[in-house]
GROMACS .gro file of C-alpha atoms in nm:
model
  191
    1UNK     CA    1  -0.052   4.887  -2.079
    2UNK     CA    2  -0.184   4.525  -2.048
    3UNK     CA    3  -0.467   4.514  -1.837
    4UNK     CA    4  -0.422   4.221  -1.567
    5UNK     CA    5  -0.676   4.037  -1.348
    6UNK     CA    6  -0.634   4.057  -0.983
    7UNK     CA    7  -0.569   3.787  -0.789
    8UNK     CA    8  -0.756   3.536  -0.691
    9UNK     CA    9  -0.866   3.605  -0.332
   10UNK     CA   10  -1.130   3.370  -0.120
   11UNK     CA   11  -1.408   3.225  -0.273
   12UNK     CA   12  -1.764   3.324  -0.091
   13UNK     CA   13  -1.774   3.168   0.188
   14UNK     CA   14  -1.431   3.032   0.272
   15UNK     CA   15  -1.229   3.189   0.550
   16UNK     CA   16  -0.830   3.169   0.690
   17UNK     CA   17  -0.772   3.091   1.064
   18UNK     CA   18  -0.456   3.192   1.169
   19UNK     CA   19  -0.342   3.095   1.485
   20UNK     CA   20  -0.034   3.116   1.630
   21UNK     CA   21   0.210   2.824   1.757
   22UNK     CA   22   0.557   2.855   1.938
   23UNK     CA   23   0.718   3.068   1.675
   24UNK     CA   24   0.500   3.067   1.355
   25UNK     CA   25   0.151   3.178   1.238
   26UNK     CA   26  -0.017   2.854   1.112
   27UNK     CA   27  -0.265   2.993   0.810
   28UNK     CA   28  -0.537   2.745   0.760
   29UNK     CA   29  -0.779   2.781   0.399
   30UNK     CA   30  -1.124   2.646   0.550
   31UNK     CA   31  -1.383   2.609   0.272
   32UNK     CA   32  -1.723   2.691   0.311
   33UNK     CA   33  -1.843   2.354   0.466
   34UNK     CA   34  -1.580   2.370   0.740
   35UNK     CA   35  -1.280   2.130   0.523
   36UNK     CA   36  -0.959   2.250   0.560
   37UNK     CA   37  -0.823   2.287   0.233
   38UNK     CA   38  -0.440   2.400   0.240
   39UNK     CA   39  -0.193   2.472   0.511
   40UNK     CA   40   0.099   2.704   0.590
   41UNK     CA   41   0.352   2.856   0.831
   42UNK     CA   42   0.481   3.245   0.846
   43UNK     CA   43   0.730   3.334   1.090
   44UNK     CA   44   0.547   3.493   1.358
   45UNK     CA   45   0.521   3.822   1.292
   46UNK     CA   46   0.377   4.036   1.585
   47UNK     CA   47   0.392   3.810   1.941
   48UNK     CA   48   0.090   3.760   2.117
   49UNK     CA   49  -0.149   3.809   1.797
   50UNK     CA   50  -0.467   3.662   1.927
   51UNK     CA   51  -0.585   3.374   1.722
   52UNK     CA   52  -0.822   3.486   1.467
   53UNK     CA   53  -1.029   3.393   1.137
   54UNK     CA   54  -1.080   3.653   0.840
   55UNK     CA   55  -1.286   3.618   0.542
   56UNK     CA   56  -1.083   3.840   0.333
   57UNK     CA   57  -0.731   3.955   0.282
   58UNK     CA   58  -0.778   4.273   0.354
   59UNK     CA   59  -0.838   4.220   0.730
   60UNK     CA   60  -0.457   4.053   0.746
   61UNK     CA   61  -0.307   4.366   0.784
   62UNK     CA   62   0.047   4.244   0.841
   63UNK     CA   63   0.246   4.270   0.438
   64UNK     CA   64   0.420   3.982   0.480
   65UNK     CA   65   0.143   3.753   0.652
   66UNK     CA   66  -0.090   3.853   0.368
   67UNK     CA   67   0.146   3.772   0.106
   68UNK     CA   68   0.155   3.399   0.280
   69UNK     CA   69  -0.202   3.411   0.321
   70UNK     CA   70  -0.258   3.482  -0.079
   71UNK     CA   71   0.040   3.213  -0.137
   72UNK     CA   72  -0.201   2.967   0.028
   73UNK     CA   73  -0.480   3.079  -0.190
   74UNK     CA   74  -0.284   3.059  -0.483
   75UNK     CA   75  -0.167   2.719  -0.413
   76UNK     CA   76  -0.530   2.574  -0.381
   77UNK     CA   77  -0.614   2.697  -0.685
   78UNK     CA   78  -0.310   2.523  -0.854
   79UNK     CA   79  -0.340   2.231  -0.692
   80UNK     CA   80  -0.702   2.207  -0.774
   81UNK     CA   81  -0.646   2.318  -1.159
   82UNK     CA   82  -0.371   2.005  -1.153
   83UNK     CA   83  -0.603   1.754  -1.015
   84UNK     CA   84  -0.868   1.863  -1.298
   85UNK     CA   85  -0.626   1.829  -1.572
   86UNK     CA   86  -0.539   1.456  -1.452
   87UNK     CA   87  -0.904   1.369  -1.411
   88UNK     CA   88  -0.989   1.523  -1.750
   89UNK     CA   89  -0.683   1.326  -1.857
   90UNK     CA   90  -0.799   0.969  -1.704
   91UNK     CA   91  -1.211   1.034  -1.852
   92UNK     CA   92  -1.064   1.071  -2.188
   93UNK     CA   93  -0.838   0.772  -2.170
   94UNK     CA   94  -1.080   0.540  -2.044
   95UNK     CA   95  -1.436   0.755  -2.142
   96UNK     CA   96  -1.596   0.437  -2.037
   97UNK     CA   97  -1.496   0.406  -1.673
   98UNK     CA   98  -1.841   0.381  -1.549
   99UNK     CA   99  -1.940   0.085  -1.824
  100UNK     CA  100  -1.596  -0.104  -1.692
  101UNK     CA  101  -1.646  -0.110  -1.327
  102UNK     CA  102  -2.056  -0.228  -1.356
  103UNK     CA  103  -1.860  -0.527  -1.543
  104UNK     CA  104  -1.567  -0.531  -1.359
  105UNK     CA  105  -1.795  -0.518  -0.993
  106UNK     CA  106  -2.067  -0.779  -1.179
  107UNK     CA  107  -1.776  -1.010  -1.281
  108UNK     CA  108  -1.592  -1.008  -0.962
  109UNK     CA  109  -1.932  -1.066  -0.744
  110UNK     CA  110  -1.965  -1.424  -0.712
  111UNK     CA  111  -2.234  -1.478  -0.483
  112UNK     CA  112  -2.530  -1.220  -0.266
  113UNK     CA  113  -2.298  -1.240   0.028
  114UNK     CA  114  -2.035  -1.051  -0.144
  115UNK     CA  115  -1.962  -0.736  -0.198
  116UNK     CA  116  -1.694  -0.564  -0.450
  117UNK     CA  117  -1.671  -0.207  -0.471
  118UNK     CA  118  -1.503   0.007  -0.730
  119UNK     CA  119  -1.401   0.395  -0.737
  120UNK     CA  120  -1.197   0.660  -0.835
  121UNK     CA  121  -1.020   0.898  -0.601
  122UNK     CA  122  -0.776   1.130  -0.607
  123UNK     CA  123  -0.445   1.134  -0.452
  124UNK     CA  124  -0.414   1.448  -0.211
  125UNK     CA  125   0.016   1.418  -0.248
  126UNK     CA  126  -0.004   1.365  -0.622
  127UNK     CA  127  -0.306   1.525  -0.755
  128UNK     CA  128  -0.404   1.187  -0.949
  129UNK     CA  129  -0.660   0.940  -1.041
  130UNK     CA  130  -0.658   0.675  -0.756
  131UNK     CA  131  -0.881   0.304  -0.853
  132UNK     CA  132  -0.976   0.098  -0.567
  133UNK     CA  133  -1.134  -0.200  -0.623
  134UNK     CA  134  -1.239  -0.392  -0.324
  135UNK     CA  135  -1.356  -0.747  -0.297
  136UNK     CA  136  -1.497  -0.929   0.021
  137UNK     CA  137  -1.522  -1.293   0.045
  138UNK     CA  138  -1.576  -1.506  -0.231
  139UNK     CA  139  -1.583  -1.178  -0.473
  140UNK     CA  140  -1.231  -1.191  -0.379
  141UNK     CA  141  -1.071  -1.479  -0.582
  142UNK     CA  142  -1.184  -1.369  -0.892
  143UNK     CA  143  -1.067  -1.018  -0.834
  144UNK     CA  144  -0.726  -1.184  -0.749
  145UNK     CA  145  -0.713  -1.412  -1.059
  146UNK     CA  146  -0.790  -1.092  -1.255
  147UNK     CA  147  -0.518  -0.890  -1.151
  148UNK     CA  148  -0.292  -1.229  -1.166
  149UNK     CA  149  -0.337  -1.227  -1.512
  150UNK     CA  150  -0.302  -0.873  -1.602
  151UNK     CA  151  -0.003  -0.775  -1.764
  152UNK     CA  152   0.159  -0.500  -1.602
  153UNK     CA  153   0.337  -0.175  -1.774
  154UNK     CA  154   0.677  -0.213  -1.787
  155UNK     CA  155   0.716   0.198  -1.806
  156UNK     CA  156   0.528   0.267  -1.472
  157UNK     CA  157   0.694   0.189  -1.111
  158UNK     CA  158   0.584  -0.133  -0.943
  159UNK     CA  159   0.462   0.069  -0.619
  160UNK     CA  160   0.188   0.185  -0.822
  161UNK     CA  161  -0.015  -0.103  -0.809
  162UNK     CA  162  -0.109  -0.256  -0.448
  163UNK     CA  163  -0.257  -0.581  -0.359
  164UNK     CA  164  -0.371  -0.641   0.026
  165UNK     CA  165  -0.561  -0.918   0.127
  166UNK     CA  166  -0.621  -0.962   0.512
  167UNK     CA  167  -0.699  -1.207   0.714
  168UNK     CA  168  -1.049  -1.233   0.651
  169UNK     CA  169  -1.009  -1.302   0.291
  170UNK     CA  170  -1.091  -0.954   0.171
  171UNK     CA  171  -0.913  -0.804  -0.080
  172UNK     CA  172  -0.809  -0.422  -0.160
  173UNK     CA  173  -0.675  -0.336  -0.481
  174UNK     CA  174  -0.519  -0.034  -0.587
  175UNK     CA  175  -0.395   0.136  -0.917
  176UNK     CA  176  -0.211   0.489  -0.913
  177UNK     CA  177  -0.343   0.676  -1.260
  178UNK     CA  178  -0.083   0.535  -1.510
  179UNK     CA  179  -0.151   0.155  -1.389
  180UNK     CA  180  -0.566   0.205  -1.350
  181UNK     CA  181  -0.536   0.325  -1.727
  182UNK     CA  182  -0.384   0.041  -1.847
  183UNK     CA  183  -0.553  -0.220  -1.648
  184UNK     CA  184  -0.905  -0.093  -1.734
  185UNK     CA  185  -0.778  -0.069  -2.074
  186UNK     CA  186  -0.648  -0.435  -2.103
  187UNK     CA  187  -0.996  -0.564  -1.907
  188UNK     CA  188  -1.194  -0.372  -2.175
  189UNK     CA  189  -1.053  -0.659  -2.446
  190UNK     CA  190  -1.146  -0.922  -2.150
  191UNK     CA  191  -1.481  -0.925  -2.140
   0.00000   0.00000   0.00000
């Protein structure tokens, strides 16, 4: 017989408050600075269950809250291997991000009273590499005439790439994954 690992329970230090709301359980994953990390809803089980927060599975000793309760676990942990495959995906596409946005922040600065910004998030609904480039004042038109001139993919979805620019002048850029790939490979043959 195979031998199998158990399942992955809490890490040290995280906890699940479960607290009950009209008709359902609401199981919150809190990690161990206090973030809450994933959410769900049971059916409430027993009525009146005082609110509560357990550190490990064992003390949920409704079966079918439990199973929710690992569910949740087991859903952070996906979600969290996801978003390291994509950001292992984007740092071998472009393996020199950090090079590209000194230029790309030194080349849209255009002056001490400016500031430009660049950085790489992640996308809570997708799981995906997120660039922001931000540009305030006069670092702005240059950002602008950048992106202008950038040619788009044609494979990716136009709402992947946003341009705001309020009415101060400053201006927020940002690329989903598939469209910060391209454009910070396209600017690496610009400069």
């Amino acid at each position: 017989m195979p031998h199998t690992s158990p399942p992955p329970s809490l890490p040290g230090g995280w906890s699940i408050y479960l607290r009950t709301a009209l008709n359902l359980t609401i199981l919150t994953l809190i990690d161990s600075d206090g973030k809450h990390r994933e959410i769900g809803f049971n059916p409430l089980s027993s009525p009146g269950a005082p609110d509560r927060t357990v550190t490990t599975l064992e003390e949920i000793t409704e079966p079918e809250l439990r199973v929710k309760a690992q569910t949740l676990i087991d859903t952070h942990h996906q979600r969290t291997a996801t978003a390291r495959v994509n950001c292992e995906a984007f740092n071998t596409a472009v393996s020199d991000l950090s090079q590209l946005l000194n230029q790309l922040t030194s080349t849209a600065s255009s002056g001490e009273s400016s500031l430009t910004r660049a950085r790489v998030t992640i996308n809570d609904d997708t799981l995906t590499a997120v660039l922001t480039l931000t540009a305030t004042g006069p670092a702005a038109a240059p950002l602008l005439d950048l992106t202008a001139r950038w040619p788009r993919p044609t494979e990716a979805p136009d709402d992947g790439a946003t341009q705001e620019l309020d009415p101060h002048g400053n201006l927020t850029v940002c690329l989903d994954q598939t469209h910060a790939e391209h454009f910070l490979t396209w600017y690496r043959t610009q400069v």
